[in-house]
Amino acid sequence: MDKKARIYIAGHRGLVGSALVRRLQAEGYANLLLRTSKELDLRRQADVEAFFEKERPEYIFLAAAKVGGIIANNTYKAEFIYDNILIAANVIQSAYKYGVRKVLNLGSTCIYPSLALQPMREEYLLTGSLEPTNEPYAIAKISAIKLCRYYNEQYGTNFISVMPTNLYGINDNFNLETSHVLPALIRKFHLAKLLATNELEAIIKDIRKYPLGFGLTNRDGEDKDSIKNLLMQYGITEKKVTLWGSGNPSREFLYIDDLAEACVFLMENYSYKEIGEFVNIGTGEEVTIKNLANIIKDIVRFNGYIAFDSTKPDGTPRKVADVSRIKALRWEAKTTLEVGLRKTYEWYVSNV
Ligand code: GFB
């Protein structure tokens, strides 16, 4: 990729897209094309074509998507399948039509069967039933993989796909109803600690700056009882934090700057012929939700205890990627979970 190449980062304000922008800028890429979803609705084919016609991107990182944690996936099912299929189909078709040199399409390891053998190898795709809590999202992401593959095969394009594991880091979504587990845990323990140390002003500032959830964003009052009642609805008290599910599932977490580094590296060095249909990106290491919660509790310095709400879903029991293919391409994750968590917590405290 030439440093002056016209590079479109679809979804540049999200967790993934913003990390890609930081990485590309740090590497000296000077011609980044950025559009917010208000400026360009990727679900509208005519608008997408008009953008490509005018701006003529040469490379695309396809990081735009409707995403969320287990409950968001399980609630907004129609939006997760419709928005994500349209975004992928419109961008990939326009990339072909306007002769884009290369596309890097971002998926997720939820494309694998819910009970796939662990660690999950790329060839396990479509070998079993999907996890019901995220089937709509997974179907859309599988469609995007197949679009890239079959455009390559029929039209000779160079569209590559990557499947990152659960991601986290700065610019994540900390809304307790829609977020993934890791930012939710950071926020829950942090607010519980503030409650225990009676730092009401800090709690009020946090809630004002960033909504707790969609359904319950307003406080009736700013006295301790009102705040306590509000936080209790999210499983946060001064002595106890309640998490969803059993705590037994395991997940693999990749720090967002590592993902961005991997994506730029693959874009710069490999074609779809070398990568194959897609490649996993992860650390290859897993942690149970219970253990993750204990690590975060220690980093945040919350002294209370942890409880679990078994009325909430667990989702896939185990999810860890086999990363031998990307290692063979000479890339490996660098950030340990401990370091990534500390960076994310520091960012959260100073930005939310
Ligand atoms: O991160 P998460 O929402 O999504 O949940 P998935 C991971 C695990 O953490 C589940 C548990 O077992 C949750 O029950 N958990 C415990 C919590 N406490 C909480 C909490 O306060 N908030 C949240 N969100 N979880 C998503 C898929 O699956 O992973 C997406 O739904 C996508 O499609 C993404 O693939 C990477 O890891 O289960």
Short mmCIF file of C-alpha atoms and ligand atoms in Angstrom, two decimals:
data_model
loop_
_atom_site.label_atom_id
_atom_site.label_comp_id
_atom_site.label_asym_id
_atom_site.label_seq_id
_atom_site.Cartn_x
_atom_site.Cartn_y
_atom_site.Cartn_z
CA MET A 1 0.00 0.00 0.00
CA ASP A 2 1.38 3.34 -1.02
CA LYS A 3 1.46 5.90 1.82
CA LYS A 4 -0.67 8.19 -0.37
CA ALA A 5 -3.21 5.48 -1.27
CA ARG A 6 -6.86 6.39 -0.81
CA ILE A 7 -7.93 4.19 2.11
CA TYR A 8 -11.55 4.05 3.24
CA ILE A 9 -12.10 2.93 6.85
CA ALA A 10 -15.78 2.00 7.07
CA GLY A 11 -16.87 2.41 10.70
CA HIS A 12 -14.01 4.69 11.76
CA ARG A 13 -15.69 5.83 14.98
CA GLY A 14 -16.12 2.34 16.44
CA LEU A 15 -13.75 0.30 18.58
CA VAL A 16 -12.11 -1.38 15.57
CA GLY A 17 -12.28 1.48 13.06
CA SER A 18 -10.82 4.07 15.44
CA ALA A 19 -7.90 1.74 16.24
CA LEU A 20 -7.30 1.26 12.50
CA VAL A 21 -7.21 5.03 11.99
CA ARG A 22 -4.66 5.41 14.81
CA ARG A 23 -2.50 2.63 13.39
CA LEU A 24 -2.64 3.85 9.78
CA GLN A 25 -1.84 7.41 10.82
CA ALA A 26 1.07 6.20 12.94
CA GLU A 27 2.42 4.35 9.91
CA GLY A 28 2.22 7.52 7.79
CA TYR A 29 -0.83 6.81 5.65
CA ALA A 30 -2.00 10.28 4.78
CA ASN A 31 -5.09 9.83 2.65
CA LEU A 32 -7.76 8.28 4.85
CA LEU A 33 -11.39 8.49 3.72
CA LEU A 34 -13.77 8.70 6.68
CA ARG A 35 -17.55 9.03 6.82
CA THR A 36 -19.81 8.84 9.86
CA SER A 37 -22.98 6.74 9.55
CA LYS A 38 -24.95 9.99 9.41
CA GLU A 39 -22.88 11.18 6.45
CA LEU A 40 -23.07 7.84 4.65
CA ASP A 41 -25.65 5.20 5.49
CA LEU A 42 -24.00 2.00 4.27
CA ARG A 43 -27.37 0.23 4.19
CA ARG A 44 -28.37 2.37 1.19
CA GLN A 45 -26.91 0.98 -2.00
CA ALA A 46 -27.35 4.14 -4.10
CA ASP A 47 -25.60 6.27 -1.48
CA VAL A 48 -22.72 3.79 -1.23
CA GLU A 49 -22.28 3.77 -5.01
CA ALA A 50 -22.33 7.57 -5.14
CA PHE A 51 -19.60 7.69 -2.48
CA PHE A 52 -17.41 5.21 -4.40
CA GLU A 53 -18.02 7.04 -7.69
CA LYS A 54 -16.87 10.33 -6.14
CA GLU A 55 -14.08 9.24 -3.80
CA ARG A 56 -12.65 6.20 -5.64
CA PRO A 57 -11.09 4.39 -2.65
CA GLU A 58 -8.22 2.06 -3.50
CA TYR A 59 -8.22 0.07 -0.24
CA ILE A 60 -11.01 -0.61 2.23
CA PHE A 61 -11.08 -1.77 5.83
CA LEU A 62 -14.67 -2.96 6.32
CA ALA A 63 -15.14 -2.37 10.07
CA ALA A 64 -18.65 -0.91 9.97
CA ALA A 65 -21.23 -3.13 11.65
CA LYS A 66 -24.04 -3.21 14.13
CA VAL A 67 -22.45 -4.90 17.13
CA GLY A 68 -23.16 -5.54 20.79
CA GLY A 69 -22.97 -7.97 23.66
CA ILE A 70 -24.97 -11.12 24.26
CA ILE A 71 -28.23 -9.41 25.28
CA ALA A 72 -28.09 -6.82 22.48
CA ASN A 73 -27.53 -9.62 19.94
CA ASN A 74 -30.41 -11.58 21.41
CA THR A 75 -32.76 -8.56 21.48
CA TYR A 76 -32.17 -6.61 18.27
CA LYS A 77 -32.12 -9.72 16.08
CA ALA A 78 -33.69 -8.21 12.96
CA GLU A 79 -31.36 -5.19 13.05
CA PHE A 80 -28.29 -7.38 13.56
CA ILE A 81 -29.03 -9.52 10.52
CA TYR A 82 -30.47 -6.83 8.21
CA ASP A 83 -27.99 -4.02 8.86
CA ASN A 84 -24.95 -6.27 8.72
CA ILE A 85 -25.94 -8.09 5.54
CA LEU A 86 -26.70 -4.83 3.75
CA ILE A 87 -23.52 -3.09 4.89
CA ALA A 88 -21.37 -5.99 3.67
CA ALA A 89 -23.22 -6.53 0.39
CA ASN A 90 -23.24 -2.84 -0.54
CA VAL A 91 -19.59 -2.19 0.25
CA ILE A 92 -18.33 -5.40 -1.38
CA GLN A 93 -20.41 -4.91 -4.55
CA SER A 94 -19.22 -1.28 -4.88
CA ALA A 95 -15.63 -2.33 -4.21
CA TYR A 96 -15.90 -4.72 -7.14
CA LYS A 97 -17.73 -2.26 -9.39
CA TYR A 98 -15.25 0.57 -8.78
CA GLY A 99 -12.12 -1.58 -9.00
CA VAL A 100 -10.93 -1.35 -5.38
CA ARG A 101 -7.49 -2.99 -5.17
CA LYS A 102 -8.05 -4.74 -1.87
CA VAL A 103 -10.69 -5.09 0.85
CA LEU A 104 -10.12 -6.34 4.38
CA ASN A 105 -13.44 -7.58 5.75
CA LEU A 106 -13.81 -7.92 9.54
CA GLY A 107 -15.93 -10.72 10.98
CA SER A 108 -16.02 -12.41 14.36
CA THR A 109 -15.33 -15.84 15.84
CA CYS A 110 -19.08 -16.18 16.53
CA ILE A 111 -19.28 -17.55 12.95
CA TYR A 112 -18.16 -20.93 14.32
CA PRO A 113 -20.59 -23.60 15.56
CA SER A 114 -21.66 -23.04 19.16
CA LEU A 115 -20.15 -26.35 20.25
CA ALA A 116 -17.14 -26.33 17.92
CA LEU A 117 -14.03 -28.24 18.90
CA GLN A 118 -11.55 -25.99 20.73
CA PRO A 119 -9.38 -24.23 19.74
CA MET A 120 -11.44 -23.33 16.67
CA ARG A 121 -9.68 -23.82 13.36
CA GLU A 122 -10.71 -21.96 10.23
CA GLU A 123 -11.98 -25.15 8.58
CA TYR A 124 -14.65 -25.63 11.31
CA LEU A 125 -16.85 -23.02 9.61
CA LEU A 126 -20.32 -24.42 8.81
CA THR A 127 -19.70 -27.78 10.48
CA GLY A 128 -22.49 -27.40 13.09
CA SER A 129 -25.31 -25.24 14.45
CA LEU A 130 -24.61 -21.65 15.41
CA GLU A 131 -24.97 -20.19 18.90
CA PRO A 132 -28.66 -19.13 19.16
CA THR A 133 -27.89 -15.90 21.08
CA ASN A 134 -25.95 -14.53 18.11
CA GLU A 135 -27.16 -16.46 15.09
CA PRO A 136 -28.44 -13.35 13.22
CA TYR A 137 -25.07 -11.60 13.54
CA ALA A 138 -23.17 -14.78 12.68
CA ILE A 139 -25.24 -15.42 9.54
CA ALA A 140 -24.54 -11.85 8.35
CA LYS A 141 -20.80 -12.27 9.01
CA ILE A 142 -20.72 -15.66 7.25
CA SER A 143 -22.48 -14.02 4.28
CA ALA A 144 -19.75 -11.37 4.18
CA ILE A 145 -17.02 -14.04 4.15
CA LYS A 146 -18.76 -15.83 1.31
CA LEU A 147 -19.33 -12.61 -0.64
CA CYS A 148 -15.59 -11.89 -0.52
CA ARG A 149 -14.70 -15.43 -1.48
CA TYR A 150 -17.08 -15.73 -4.40
CA TYR A 151 -16.30 -12.25 -5.77
CA ASN A 152 -12.65 -13.30 -5.73
CA GLU A 153 -13.47 -16.55 -7.50
CA GLN A 154 -15.82 -15.11 -10.12
CA TYR A 155 -14.37 -11.62 -10.68
CA GLY A 156 -10.71 -12.00 -9.71
CA THR A 157 -10.93 -9.44 -6.88
CA ASN A 158 -8.60 -9.44 -3.85
CA PHE A 159 -10.94 -9.32 -0.85
CA ILE A 160 -9.60 -10.83 2.37
CA SER A 161 -11.50 -11.67 5.56
CA VAL A 162 -10.31 -11.83 9.16
CA MET A 163 -12.13 -13.31 12.18
CA PRO A 164 -11.06 -11.60 15.38
CA THR A 165 -11.91 -13.02 18.74
CA ASN A 166 -13.71 -10.91 21.45
CA LEU A 167 -12.16 -7.43 21.27
CA TYR A 168 -11.69 -4.75 23.92
CA GLY A 169 -9.85 -1.51 24.51
CA ILE A 170 -10.15 2.23 24.26
CA ASN A 171 -13.28 3.62 22.58
CA ASP A 172 -15.28 0.55 23.56
CA ASN A 173 -19.00 0.70 24.34
CA PHE A 174 -19.55 0.94 28.12
CA ASN A 175 -23.36 1.01 28.02
CA LEU A 176 -24.37 -1.71 30.48
CA GLU A 177 -27.31 -2.95 28.42
CA THR A 178 -25.60 -3.23 25.04
CA SER A 179 -21.89 -3.69 25.77
CA HIS A 180 -19.74 -6.79 25.73
CA VAL A 181 -18.68 -8.39 28.99
CA LEU A 182 -15.28 -6.77 29.47
CA PRO A 183 -16.29 -3.08 29.38
CA ALA A 184 -19.41 -3.96 31.40
CA LEU A 185 -17.28 -5.50 34.14
CA ILE A 186 -14.88 -2.55 34.25
CA ARG A 187 -17.77 -0.14 34.67
CA LYS A 188 -19.72 -2.22 37.16
CA PHE A 189 -16.72 -2.68 39.49
CA HIS A 190 -15.70 0.94 39.13
CA LEU A 191 -19.16 2.26 40.04
CA ALA A 192 -19.44 -0.22 42.92
CA LYS A 193 -16.10 1.02 44.29
CA LEU A 194 -17.22 4.64 44.01
CA LEU A 195 -20.42 3.75 45.87
CA ALA A 196 -18.46 1.97 48.60
CA THR A 197 -16.17 4.98 49.06
CA ASN A 198 -19.12 7.38 48.93
CA GLU A 199 -17.86 9.28 45.88
CA LEU A 200 -21.31 10.38 44.74
CA GLU A 201 -20.07 13.28 42.62
CA ALA A 202 -17.85 10.95 40.61
CA ILE A 203 -20.79 8.56 40.04
CA ILE A 204 -23.03 11.41 38.88
CA LYS A 205 -20.32 12.65 36.51
CA ASP A 206 -19.88 9.14 35.08
CA ILE A 207 -23.61 8.60 34.49
CA ARG A 208 -24.08 12.08 33.01
CA LYS A 209 -21.23 11.62 30.59
CA TYR A 210 -22.13 8.12 29.45
CA PRO A 211 -25.60 6.54 29.74
CA LEU A 212 -25.79 3.39 31.83
CA GLY A 213 -28.35 1.81 29.55
CA PHE A 214 -31.04 2.68 27.04
CA GLY A 215 -34.01 2.01 29.28
CA LEU A 216 -32.81 3.67 32.45
CA THR A 217 -30.68 6.71 31.84
CA ASN A 218 -32.35 9.31 34.04
CA ARG A 219 -31.94 9.66 37.73
CA ASP A 220 -34.83 10.78 39.87
CA GLY A 221 -32.51 12.55 42.24
CA GLU A 222 -28.88 12.95 43.12
CA ASP A 223 -29.11 11.83 46.74
CA LYS A 224 -27.43 8.62 47.80
CA ASP A 225 -30.64 6.58 47.94
CA SER A 226 -31.68 7.46 44.38
CA ILE A 227 -28.23 6.66 43.04
CA LYS A 228 -28.11 3.39 44.99
CA ASN A 229 -31.52 2.38 43.60
CA LEU A 230 -30.48 3.19 40.06
CA LEU A 231 -27.20 1.24 40.25
CA MET A 232 -28.91 -1.71 41.94
CA GLN A 233 -30.96 -2.20 38.78
CA TYR A 234 -27.67 -2.93 37.00
CA GLY A 235 -26.44 -5.33 39.66
CA ILE A 236 -24.18 -2.78 41.36
CA THR A 237 -24.15 -2.26 45.13
CA GLU A 238 -21.44 -1.11 47.52
CA LYS A 239 -20.77 -4.68 48.68
CA LYS A 240 -21.59 -6.80 45.66
CA VAL A 241 -21.50 -6.79 41.84
CA THR A 242 -23.84 -9.14 40.01
CA LEU A 243 -22.76 -10.47 36.62
CA TRP A 244 -24.76 -12.26 33.96
CA GLY A 245 -24.96 -16.03 33.51
CA SER A 246 -22.98 -18.61 35.50
CA GLY A 247 -19.47 -17.19 35.10
CA ASN A 248 -18.35 -20.58 33.71
CA PRO A 249 -18.10 -19.77 29.99
CA SER A 250 -14.65 -18.95 28.70
CA ARG A 251 -13.68 -16.30 26.18
CA GLU A 252 -10.53 -15.10 24.47
CA PHE A 253 -9.83 -11.35 24.53
CA LEU A 254 -7.69 -9.42 22.07
CA TYR A 255 -6.55 -5.86 22.73
CA ILE A 256 -7.74 -3.54 19.98
CA ASP A 257 -4.33 -2.10 19.05
CA ASP A 258 -3.06 -5.63 18.41
CA LEU A 259 -5.99 -6.26 16.08
CA ALA A 260 -5.31 -3.01 14.18
CA GLU A 261 -1.66 -3.94 13.81
CA ALA A 262 -2.61 -7.38 12.44
CA CYS A 263 -5.10 -5.92 9.95
CA VAL A 264 -2.66 -3.36 8.53
CA PHE A 265 0.05 -6.02 8.38
CA LEU A 266 -2.20 -8.40 6.42
CA MET A 267 -3.41 -5.62 4.12
CA GLU A 268 0.20 -4.65 3.37
CA ASN A 269 1.60 -8.13 2.88
CA TYR A 270 -0.89 -10.80 1.87
CA SER A 271 -3.46 -11.52 -0.83
CA TYR A 272 -6.49 -13.77 -0.49
CA LYS A 273 -4.59 -16.51 -2.33
CA GLU A 274 -2.13 -16.73 0.58
CA ILE A 275 -4.71 -16.21 3.34
CA GLY A 276 -7.45 -18.52 2.11
CA GLU A 277 -11.14 -17.94 2.79
CA PHE A 278 -10.33 -16.13 6.08
CA VAL A 279 -7.90 -16.16 8.99
CA ASN A 280 -8.49 -16.07 12.77
CA ILE A 281 -6.92 -13.25 14.78
CA GLY A 282 -6.52 -13.80 18.50
CA THR A 283 -4.18 -14.62 21.33
CA GLY A 284 -5.04 -18.32 21.50
CA GLU A 285 -5.55 -17.91 25.27
CA GLU A 286 -8.83 -18.21 27.11
CA VAL A 287 -10.13 -17.10 30.49
CA THR A 288 -13.39 -17.93 32.26
CA ILE A 289 -15.78 -15.04 32.93
CA LYS A 290 -15.36 -15.73 36.66
CA ASN A 291 -11.57 -15.40 36.44
CA LEU A 292 -11.83 -12.34 34.24
CA ALA A 293 -14.13 -10.76 36.82
CA ASN A 294 -11.59 -11.42 39.60
CA ILE A 295 -8.75 -9.87 37.57
CA ILE A 296 -10.82 -6.74 36.83
CA LYS A 297 -12.03 -6.50 40.42
CA ASP A 298 -8.37 -6.41 41.55
CA ILE A 299 -7.33 -3.83 38.95
CA VAL A 300 -10.25 -1.57 39.88
CA ARG A 301 -9.66 -2.28 43.60
CA PHE A 302 -13.22 -3.13 44.51
CA ASN A 303 -13.28 -4.95 47.85
CA GLY A 304 -16.76 -6.47 47.74
CA TYR A 305 -17.83 -9.81 46.31
CA ILE A 306 -19.14 -11.16 43.00
CA ALA A 307 -22.53 -12.80 42.38
CA PHE A 308 -24.05 -14.30 39.24
CA ASP A 309 -27.55 -13.89 37.78
CA SER A 310 -28.46 -17.24 36.24
CA THR A 311 -31.57 -15.82 34.56
CA LYS A 312 -29.20 -14.18 32.02
CA PRO A 313 -27.73 -16.27 29.18
CA ASP A 314 -24.23 -17.80 29.13
CA GLY A 315 -24.00 -18.05 25.34
CA THR A 316 -21.30 -20.24 23.80
CA PRO A 317 -19.70 -22.34 26.56
CA ARG A 318 -16.15 -21.96 25.25
CA LYS A 319 -14.62 -19.84 22.54
CA VAL A 320 -10.91 -19.81 21.76
CA ALA A 321 -9.38 -19.44 18.32
CA ASP A 322 -6.67 -21.56 16.81
CA VAL A 323 -4.12 -18.95 15.76
CA SER A 324 -1.60 -21.17 14.00
CA ARG A 325 -2.52 -19.86 10.55
CA ILE A 326 -1.85 -16.22 11.41
CA LYS A 327 1.32 -17.19 13.29
CA ALA A 328 2.50 -18.91 10.11
CA LEU A 329 1.95 -15.56 8.35
CA ARG A 330 4.37 -14.08 10.94
CA TRP A 331 2.01 -12.18 13.21
CA GLU A 332 1.41 -12.68 16.93
CA ALA A 333 -0.51 -10.72 19.60
CA LYS A 334 1.72 -8.73 21.97
CA THR A 335 -0.50 -7.22 24.66
CA THR A 336 -1.18 -9.43 27.68
CA LEU A 337 -4.67 -9.39 29.18
CA GLU A 338 -3.36 -7.70 32.34
CA VAL A 339 -1.67 -4.88 30.39
CA GLY A 340 -4.64 -4.41 28.04
CA LEU A 341 -7.06 -4.29 30.97
CA ARG A 342 -4.98 -1.65 32.77
CA LYS A 343 -4.81 0.51 29.63
CA THR A 344 -8.56 0.17 29.07
CA TYR A 345 -9.38 1.00 32.70
CA GLU A 346 -7.13 4.07 32.63
CA TRP A 347 -8.81 5.21 29.41
CA TYR A 348 -12.27 4.63 30.89
CA VAL A 349 -11.51 6.60 34.05
CA SER A 350 -10.19 9.59 32.15
CA ASN A 351 -12.71 9.58 29.28
CA VAL A 352 -16.07 8.44 30.55
O1 GFB B 1 -19.25 -10.36 25.78
P1 GFB B 1 -20.59 -10.95 25.75
O2 GFB B 1 -21.75 -10.04 25.88
O3 GFB B 1 -20.82 -11.77 24.41
O4 GFB B 1 -20.72 -12.03 26.95
P2 GFB B 1 -20.44 -13.22 23.80
C1 GFB B 1 -19.72 -12.94 27.24
C2 GFB B 1 -20.08 -13.72 28.51
O5 GFB B 1 -20.00 -12.82 29.63
C3 GFB B 1 -21.47 -14.32 28.54
C4 GFB B 1 -21.14 -12.96 30.45
O6 GFB B 1 -21.40 -15.60 29.14
C5 GFB B 1 -22.24 -13.35 29.45
O7 GFB B 1 -23.35 -13.94 30.10
N1 GFB B 1 -21.40 -11.73 31.24
C6 GFB B 1 -21.33 -11.63 32.59
C7 GFB B 1 -21.73 -10.52 30.76
N2 GFB B 1 -21.66 -10.41 32.99
C8 GFB B 1 -21.91 -9.67 31.88
C9 GFB B 1 -22.29 -8.32 31.67
O8 GFB B 1 -22.48 -7.52 32.60
N3 GFB B 1 -22.42 -7.92 30.38
C10 GFB B 1 -22.21 -8.77 29.32
N4 GFB B 1 -22.34 -8.29 28.07
N5 GFB B 1 -21.88 -10.07 29.50
C11 GFB B 1 -20.82 -11.91 21.62
C12 GFB B 1 -21.77 -12.09 20.46
O9 GFB B 1 -20.98 -13.06 22.35
O10 GFB B 1 -19.48 -11.82 21.24
C13 GFB B 1 -21.46 -11.21 19.32
O11 GFB B 1 -23.08 -11.92 20.94
C14 GFB B 1 -19.99 -11.15 19.01
O12 GFB B 1 -22.18 -11.65 18.22
C15 GFB B 1 -19.15 -10.92 20.23
O13 GFB B 1 -19.57 -12.31 18.32
C16 GFB B 1 -17.67 -10.97 19.97
O14 GFB B 1 -18.96 -13.45 23.84
O15 GFB B 1 -21.26 -14.30 24.45
#
